[in-house]
Amino acid sequence: MRSRPDLNKLEAERQITAAPTVENYIASLEHGGPDEETVSVITFFAGSRECAFEVSDALEVLRPRPITEVPRTPGYILGILSVRGEMVTVIDLRMRVGMEPSERGASSRILIVTVDDLKAGFLVDKLGGVKAVKAASIVAPGPDSGVEPRFLKGVIATPAAGVLLLDAASLIWPDEQKRKK
């Protein structure tokens, strides 16, 4: 006959592993305190490249729906879309930053952003989520980012690969038109 495990012994082992250690305490201090400045971003993918907008620029996320094409517009403009009665320009983000055109799939989304009361939707391949990043982890983009520097606010340094922090204003305004301030 098998003996039943000693419940007191199991409870004691559980408490030992749950107890705080010096290593856990030091690691918690490395995460920064409440006074460390953070930036909230919404991440998404353009192809295999992870990108982000500041949450303050993002308005909402939509599933792709029929888009009305508009003649004589740049190739990166897919058309317009009615969002609660308001017409919104839809931009292929990959084309806008110089990549190959997006292919709409099950995970594709239209990320609506707003800049100076102007709204635009960006077709992205997949959403990543909302994250709080340390402001100090945002660095200047390098020459090998694969995106024109004018479209970037910076690169969020991560252990794997940097996340491109995009400048929504420079992506919305046409190349030929200077943004009024």
XYZ file of C-alpha atoms in Angstrom:
181
model
C 0.000 0.000 0.000
C 1.298 3.470 -0.910
C 1.838 5.930 1.818
C 0.136 9.284 1.570
C 2.444 12.286 1.333
C 2.886 14.204 4.527
C 0.634 17.268 4.060
C 2.585 19.325 6.561
C 5.814 18.644 4.692
C 4.229 19.653 1.351
C 2.846 22.865 2.843
C 6.251 23.725 4.330
C 7.945 23.225 0.919
C 5.329 25.427 -0.781
C 5.898 28.208 1.715
C 9.669 28.024 1.280
C 9.425 28.481 -2.499
C 6.913 31.325 -2.149
C 8.922 33.251 0.415
C 10.749 36.329 -0.885
C 14.463 36.007 -1.422
C 17.247 38.554 -1.593
C 17.546 37.838 -5.342
C 13.823 38.529 -5.894
C 14.068 41.771 -3.928
C 17.081 43.017 -5.915
C 15.369 42.058 -9.194
C 12.275 44.025 -8.187
C 14.403 47.127 -7.618
C 15.840 46.843 -11.154
C 12.346 47.261 -12.620
C 12.386 50.862 -11.482
C 10.249 52.697 -9.050
C 6.995 54.556 -9.497
C 8.884 57.764 -10.313
C 10.562 56.271 -13.408
C 9.016 57.731 -16.567
C 7.221 55.244 -18.799
C 5.568 55.507 -22.193
C 2.489 53.431 -23.076
C 2.628 51.983 -26.581
C 0.430 49.755 -28.714
C 2.515 47.228 -30.622
C 1.744 45.565 -33.927
C 3.519 43.823 -36.766
C 4.333 45.025 -40.275
C 5.520 41.814 -41.865
C 7.881 40.238 -39.365
C 8.925 43.615 -37.930
C 7.406 44.682 -34.593
C 6.355 48.339 -34.538
C 4.475 50.610 -32.141
C 2.575 53.871 -31.820
C 2.201 55.775 -28.584
C -1.169 54.945 -27.033
C -2.002 58.654 -27.017
C -2.016 58.529 -30.856
C -4.167 55.383 -31.093
C -7.937 55.726 -31.128
C -9.322 52.265 -31.868
C -8.756 48.962 -33.642
C -11.065 47.580 -36.330
C -11.327 44.295 -38.156
C -10.738 44.807 -41.887
C -13.850 45.646 -43.859
C -14.558 46.826 -47.398
C -12.560 49.934 -48.304
C -13.668 52.350 -51.025
C -10.816 53.028 -53.423
C -10.041 56.643 -54.283
C -8.512 57.408 -57.697
C -5.316 59.424 -58.139
C -3.935 58.810 -54.665
C -0.479 57.508 -53.735
C -0.113 53.720 -53.874
C 0.121 53.375 -50.109
C -3.398 54.813 -49.667
C -5.842 51.920 -49.898
C -8.921 54.153 -49.866
C -11.457 55.456 -47.391
C -13.613 53.829 -44.773
C -16.662 55.084 -42.904
C -16.191 54.835 -39.158
C -19.403 55.869 -37.376
C -20.248 58.270 -40.178
C -16.776 59.829 -40.420
C -14.592 59.167 -43.481
C -11.145 57.849 -42.564
C -8.228 57.376 -44.969
C -6.799 53.842 -44.827
C -3.049 53.500 -45.365
C -1.095 50.308 -46.031
C 1.542 50.729 -43.321
C 4.011 48.366 -44.947
C 3.887 50.250 -48.259
C 4.096 53.619 -46.500
C 7.383 52.721 -44.834
C 8.842 51.150 -47.977
C 8.061 47.449 -47.504
C 6.128 45.138 -49.818
C 2.304 45.564 -49.786
C 0.306 43.998 -46.956
C -1.752 40.901 -47.503
C -5.009 40.906 -45.596
C -5.336 37.874 -43.380
C -7.351 36.663 -40.425
C -5.083 38.533 -37.990
C -4.960 41.803 -39.985
C -6.376 44.890 -38.298
C -6.957 48.558 -39.067
C -5.428 50.696 -36.339
C -7.112 54.112 -36.231
C -4.835 56.937 -35.073
C -5.473 60.634 -34.648
C -3.090 63.562 -35.105
C -4.250 67.170 -34.773
C -7.930 66.200 -35.290
C -7.016 64.222 -38.428
C -7.801 60.501 -38.340
C -6.238 57.769 -40.436
C -6.353 54.002 -40.347
C -3.251 51.856 -40.799
C -3.580 48.326 -42.100
C -1.299 46.180 -39.926
C -0.627 42.456 -40.110
C -1.215 41.622 -36.451
C -1.632 43.385 -33.110
C 0.869 42.784 -30.341
C -0.766 44.549 -27.407
C -0.414 47.538 -25.117
C 2.816 47.828 -23.156
C 4.412 50.303 -20.773
C 8.071 50.842 -21.670
C 10.714 52.826 -19.887
C 11.295 56.143 -21.606
C 15.024 55.544 -21.178
C 14.752 52.387 -23.328
C 13.754 54.456 -26.395
C 16.912 55.147 -28.381
C 17.704 56.903 -31.651
C 17.172 54.696 -34.713
C 20.201 53.217 -36.413
C 20.851 53.230 -40.159
C 19.794 49.573 -40.442
C 16.233 50.004 -39.094
C 14.756 49.388 -42.549
C 12.470 52.434 -42.233
C 13.150 56.029 -43.226
C 14.230 58.003 -40.135
C 11.517 60.647 -40.738
C 8.880 58.014 -39.899
C 10.494 57.085 -36.576
C 10.367 58.587 -33.104
C 12.916 56.026 -31.976
C 13.567 52.355 -31.333
C 12.464 50.635 -28.142
C 15.428 48.550 -27.038
C 14.405 44.975 -26.225
C 16.457 41.830 -25.643
C 15.366 40.232 -28.927
C 15.127 43.008 -31.529
C 14.236 46.661 -31.302
C 10.593 47.698 -31.654
C 10.177 50.597 -34.086
C 8.339 53.486 -32.413
C 6.615 55.148 -35.371
C 5.710 58.819 -35.717
C 2.004 58.818 -36.631
C 2.072 62.455 -37.807
C 4.803 61.907 -40.388
C 3.047 58.772 -41.665
C -0.314 60.526 -42.084
C 0.820 63.688 -43.840
C 1.595 63.282 -47.570
C 5.227 63.564 -48.628
C 4.525 66.579 -50.807
C 2.712 68.561 -48.114
C 4.422 70.153 -45.151
C 2.566 69.764 -41.871
C 1.220 73.082 -40.592
C 2.074 73.926 -37.023
